[in-house]
Amino acid sequence: MSTKWYDNDTDTFFEEGNRVTWFGDENETEGELKMIGEKLFGIQWDDGIYIEYPNDHQDAIKKI
C-alpha cells in the first residue's frame, strides 16, 4: 500500500500526515491526509468528519 502520491501539475509529493485543503473550496476546509491506498485516500477534516475519496479525486486536494 502506498503512503504517498506525486502531483505532476504542482510538482508536489503528498504523504500521510500532510495538512491539506479541498482545491477551490470557498470556505477553505482544512484537514489531515490520514490514509493513501491503492484506490482510496482518506482525510480527517478539522470539523471532525473523516471521508475516504477515490484516487481520481486527488487533483482536488492541495497542500497547505
Short mmCIF file of N, CA, C and O in Angstrom, two decimals:
data_model
loop_
_atom_site.label_atom_id
_atom_site.label_comp_id
_atom_site.label_asym_id
_atom_site.label_seq_id
_atom_site.Cartn_x
_atom_site.Cartn_y
_atom_site.Cartn_z
N MET A 1 0.84 -1.19 0.00
CA MET A 1 0.00 0.00 0.00
C MET A 1 0.88 1.25 0.00
O MET A 1 1.82 1.35 0.74
N SER A 2 0.55 2.18 -0.86
CA SER A 2 1.30 3.43 -0.96
C SER A 2 0.95 4.36 0.19
O SER A 2 -0.18 4.39 0.65
N THR A 3 1.92 5.13 0.64
CA THR A 3 1.65 6.13 1.67
C THR A 3 1.94 7.53 1.14
O THR A 3 2.08 8.47 1.89
N LYS A 4 2.07 7.65 -0.20
CA LYS A 4 2.27 8.97 -0.80
C LYS A 4 1.84 8.94 -2.26
O LYS A 4 1.68 7.88 -2.86
N TRP A 5 1.61 10.13 -2.82
CA TRP A 5 1.40 10.25 -4.25
C TRP A 5 2.06 11.53 -4.71
O TRP A 5 2.37 12.41 -3.93
N TYR A 6 2.34 11.58 -6.01
CA TYR A 6 3.03 12.72 -6.61
C TYR A 6 2.08 13.42 -7.56
O TYR A 6 1.43 12.78 -8.39
N ASP A 7 1.97 14.75 -7.43
CA ASP A 7 1.14 15.56 -8.31
C ASP A 7 2.05 16.25 -9.32
O ASP A 7 2.80 17.16 -8.98
N ASN A 8 1.99 15.79 -10.58
CA ASN A 8 2.82 16.37 -11.62
C ASN A 8 2.52 17.83 -11.88
O ASN A 8 3.43 18.61 -12.16
N ASP A 9 1.25 18.22 -11.78
CA ASP A 9 0.86 19.61 -12.08
C ASP A 9 1.50 20.61 -11.12
O ASP A 9 1.87 21.71 -11.52
N THR A 10 1.60 20.23 -9.86
CA THR A 10 2.15 21.16 -8.86
C THR A 10 3.54 20.75 -8.37
O THR A 10 4.10 21.41 -7.51
N ASP A 11 4.10 19.66 -8.94
CA ASP A 11 5.42 19.17 -8.55
C ASP A 11 5.49 18.98 -7.03
O ASP A 11 6.41 19.45 -6.36
N THR A 12 4.47 18.29 -6.48
CA THR A 12 4.33 18.14 -5.04
C THR A 12 4.13 16.69 -4.66
O THR A 12 3.33 15.99 -5.29
N PHE A 13 4.84 16.23 -3.63
CA PHE A 13 4.58 14.93 -3.03
C PHE A 13 3.56 15.11 -1.91
O PHE A 13 3.68 16.01 -1.09
N PHE A 14 2.56 14.25 -1.87
CA PHE A 14 1.61 14.20 -0.77
C PHE A 14 1.89 12.93 0.02
O PHE A 14 2.02 11.86 -0.56
N GLU A 15 1.96 13.05 1.34
CA GLU A 15 2.20 11.91 2.20
C GLU A 15 1.20 11.92 3.34
O GLU A 15 0.66 12.98 3.69
N GLU A 16 0.96 10.75 3.91
CA GLU A 16 0.08 10.67 5.07
C GLU A 16 0.60 11.62 6.15
O GLU A 16 1.80 11.70 6.38
N GLY A 17 -0.31 12.36 6.76
CA GLY A 17 0.06 13.32 7.79
C GLY A 17 0.13 14.75 7.28
O GLY A 17 0.15 15.69 8.08
N ASN A 18 0.15 14.95 5.94
CA ASN A 18 0.17 16.30 5.39
C ASN A 18 -1.12 17.04 5.70
O ASN A 18 -2.20 16.45 5.70
N ARG A 19 -1.01 18.33 5.93
CA ARG A 19 -2.18 19.20 6.06
C ARG A 19 -2.61 19.58 4.65
O ARG A 19 -1.79 19.96 3.82
N VAL A 20 -3.92 19.45 4.37
CA VAL A 20 -4.44 19.68 3.03
C VAL A 20 -5.73 20.50 3.09
O VAL A 20 -6.34 20.67 4.15
N THR A 21 -6.12 20.98 1.92
CA THR A 21 -7.40 21.65 1.75
C THR A 21 -8.01 21.18 0.44
O THR A 21 -7.31 20.67 -0.43
N TRP A 22 -9.32 21.35 0.30
CA TRP A 22 -10.02 20.98 -0.92
C TRP A 22 -9.88 22.14 -1.89
O TRP A 22 -10.31 23.26 -1.60
N PHE A 23 -9.26 21.92 -3.04
CA PHE A 23 -8.99 22.96 -4.02
C PHE A 23 -10.28 23.64 -4.47
O PHE A 23 -11.25 22.97 -4.80
N GLY A 24 -10.29 24.96 -4.41
CA GLY A 24 -11.44 25.71 -4.86
C GLY A 24 -12.55 25.84 -3.84
O GLY A 24 -13.60 26.39 -4.13
N ASP A 25 -12.33 25.34 -2.64
CA ASP A 25 -13.35 25.41 -1.58
C ASP A 25 -13.42 26.84 -1.06
O ASP A 25 -12.44 27.36 -0.54
N GLU A 26 -14.56 27.48 -1.21
CA GLU A 26 -14.71 28.86 -0.75
C GLU A 26 -14.48 29.00 0.75
O GLU A 26 -14.03 30.03 1.22
N ASN A 27 -14.80 27.95 1.50
CA ASN A 27 -14.64 28.00 2.94
C ASN A 27 -13.25 27.57 3.41
O ASN A 27 -12.96 27.59 4.59
N GLU A 28 -12.39 27.18 2.44
CA GLU A 28 -11.04 26.72 2.76
C GLU A 28 -11.04 25.65 3.86
O GLU A 28 -10.39 25.78 4.88
N THR A 29 -11.82 24.61 3.65
CA THR A 29 -11.86 23.49 4.57
C THR A 29 -10.49 22.85 4.65
O THR A 29 -9.89 22.52 3.63
N GLU A 30 -9.97 22.68 5.86
CA GLU A 30 -8.66 22.09 6.05
C GLU A 30 -8.78 20.76 6.79
O GLU A 30 -9.74 20.53 7.51
N GLY A 31 -7.79 19.91 6.59
CA GLY A 31 -7.77 18.62 7.25
C GLY A 31 -6.40 17.99 7.15
O GLY A 31 -5.45 18.59 6.67
N GLU A 32 -6.32 16.73 7.61
CA GLU A 32 -5.08 15.98 7.57
C GLU A 32 -5.27 14.75 6.71
O GLU A 32 -6.24 14.01 6.87
N LEU A 33 -4.33 14.52 5.82
CA LEU A 33 -4.33 13.34 4.98
C LEU A 33 -3.97 12.14 5.84
O LEU A 33 -2.86 12.02 6.32
N LYS A 34 -4.94 11.27 6.10
CA LYS A 34 -4.75 10.17 7.04
C LYS A 34 -4.39 8.85 6.38
O LYS A 34 -3.76 8.01 7.00
N MET A 35 -4.82 8.63 5.13
CA MET A 35 -4.62 7.33 4.51
C MET A 35 -4.52 7.51 3.00
O MET A 35 -5.26 8.27 2.40
N ILE A 36 -3.53 6.83 2.40
CA ILE A 36 -3.41 6.76 0.95
C ILE A 36 -3.34 5.28 0.59
O ILE A 36 -2.43 4.58 1.02
N GLY A 37 -4.33 4.83 -0.15
CA GLY A 37 -4.37 3.43 -0.56
C GLY A 37 -4.31 3.30 -2.06
O GLY A 37 -4.13 4.27 -2.78
N GLU A 38 -4.49 2.08 -2.53
CA GLU A 38 -4.43 1.83 -3.97
C GLU A 38 -5.59 2.47 -4.72
O GLU A 38 -5.44 2.93 -5.84
N LYS A 39 -6.77 2.49 -4.10
CA LYS A 39 -7.96 3.03 -4.77
C LYS A 39 -8.59 4.21 -4.06
O LYS A 39 -9.40 4.92 -4.64
N LEU A 40 -8.25 4.42 -2.78
CA LEU A 40 -8.87 5.48 -1.98
C LEU A 40 -7.82 6.25 -1.19
O LEU A 40 -6.74 5.74 -0.93
N PHE A 41 -8.17 7.49 -0.82
CA PHE A 41 -7.39 8.23 0.16
C PHE A 41 -8.37 8.82 1.17
O PHE A 41 -9.52 9.09 0.83
N GLY A 42 -7.93 8.97 2.41
CA GLY A 42 -8.81 9.45 3.47
C GLY A 42 -8.29 10.72 4.10
O GLY A 42 -7.10 10.88 4.33
N ILE A 43 -9.23 11.63 4.40
CA ILE A 43 -8.90 12.90 5.04
C ILE A 43 -9.74 13.07 6.29
O ILE A 43 -10.96 12.88 6.26
N GLN A 44 -9.08 13.40 7.38
CA GLN A 44 -9.76 13.77 8.63
C GLN A 44 -9.89 15.28 8.59
O GLN A 44 -8.92 16.02 8.77
N TRP A 45 -11.10 15.77 8.30
CA TRP A 45 -11.33 17.21 8.21
C TRP A 45 -11.39 17.81 9.61
O TRP A 45 -11.74 17.14 10.58
N ASP A 46 -11.02 19.08 9.71
CA ASP A 46 -10.96 19.76 11.01
C ASP A 46 -12.31 19.85 11.71
O ASP A 46 -12.37 20.05 12.92
N ASP A 47 -13.41 19.69 10.95
CA ASP A 47 -14.73 19.72 11.58
C ASP A 47 -15.10 18.36 12.20
O ASP A 47 -16.20 18.17 12.68
N GLY A 48 -14.14 17.41 12.16
CA GLY A 48 -14.36 16.12 12.80
C GLY A 48 -14.81 15.01 11.88
O GLY A 48 -14.90 13.86 12.28
N ILE A 49 -15.09 15.32 10.63
CA ILE A 49 -15.58 14.32 9.69
C ILE A 49 -14.41 13.67 8.96
O ILE A 49 -13.52 14.36 8.46
N TYR A 50 -14.41 12.33 8.91
CA TYR A 50 -13.42 11.56 8.15
C TYR A 50 -14.10 11.05 6.88
O TYR A 50 -15.17 10.44 6.94
N ILE A 51 -13.49 11.33 5.72
CA ILE A 51 -14.07 10.90 4.44
C ILE A 51 -12.99 10.24 3.61
O ILE A 51 -11.86 10.74 3.53
N GLU A 52 -13.34 9.12 2.97
CA GLU A 52 -12.46 8.49 2.01
C GLU A 52 -12.96 8.82 0.61
O GLU A 52 -14.16 8.75 0.34
N TYR A 53 -12.03 9.20 -0.26
CA TYR A 53 -12.33 9.60 -1.63
C TYR A 53 -11.62 8.66 -2.60
O TYR A 53 -10.54 8.17 -2.30
N PRO A 54 -12.20 8.47 -3.81
CA PRO A 54 -11.50 7.69 -4.82
C PRO A 54 -10.25 8.44 -5.30
O PRO A 54 -10.23 9.68 -5.30
N ASN A 55 -9.22 7.70 -5.68
CA ASN A 55 -7.97 8.33 -6.09
C ASN A 55 -8.11 9.26 -7.29
O ASN A 55 -7.26 10.12 -7.49
N ASP A 56 -9.18 9.14 -8.07
CA ASP A 56 -9.34 10.07 -9.19
C ASP A 56 -9.78 11.47 -8.72
O ASP A 56 -9.95 12.37 -9.52
N HIS A 57 -9.92 11.65 -7.41
CA HIS A 57 -10.21 12.98 -6.83
C HIS A 57 -8.95 13.65 -6.26
O HIS A 57 -9.04 14.71 -5.69
N GLN A 58 -7.78 13.02 -6.43
CA GLN A 58 -6.56 13.56 -5.85
C GLN A 58 -6.25 14.97 -6.36
O GLN A 58 -5.69 15.78 -5.64
N ASP A 59 -6.63 15.27 -7.61
CA ASP A 59 -6.32 16.58 -8.16
C ASP A 59 -7.13 17.70 -7.50
O ASP A 59 -6.85 18.88 -7.71
N ALA A 60 -8.11 17.36 -6.68
CA ALA A 60 -8.91 18.36 -5.98
C ALA A 60 -8.29 18.76 -4.64
O ALA A 60 -8.78 19.66 -3.96
N ILE A 61 -7.20 18.10 -4.26
CA ILE A 61 -6.56 18.34 -2.97
C ILE A 61 -5.28 19.14 -3.15
O ILE A 61 -4.51 18.88 -4.09
N LYS A 62 -5.06 20.13 -2.30
CA LYS A 62 -3.77 20.83 -2.34
C LYS A 62 -3.19 20.88 -0.93
O LYS A 62 -3.92 20.86 0.06
N LYS A 63 -1.87 20.93 -0.86
CA LYS A 63 -1.18 21.04 0.43
C LYS A 63 -1.33 22.44 0.97
O LYS A 63 -1.39 23.41 0.22
N ILE A 64 -1.33 22.52 2.29
CA ILE A 64 -1.39 23.83 2.94
C ILE A 64 0.03 24.27 3.23
O ILE A 64 0.85 23.50 3.65
#
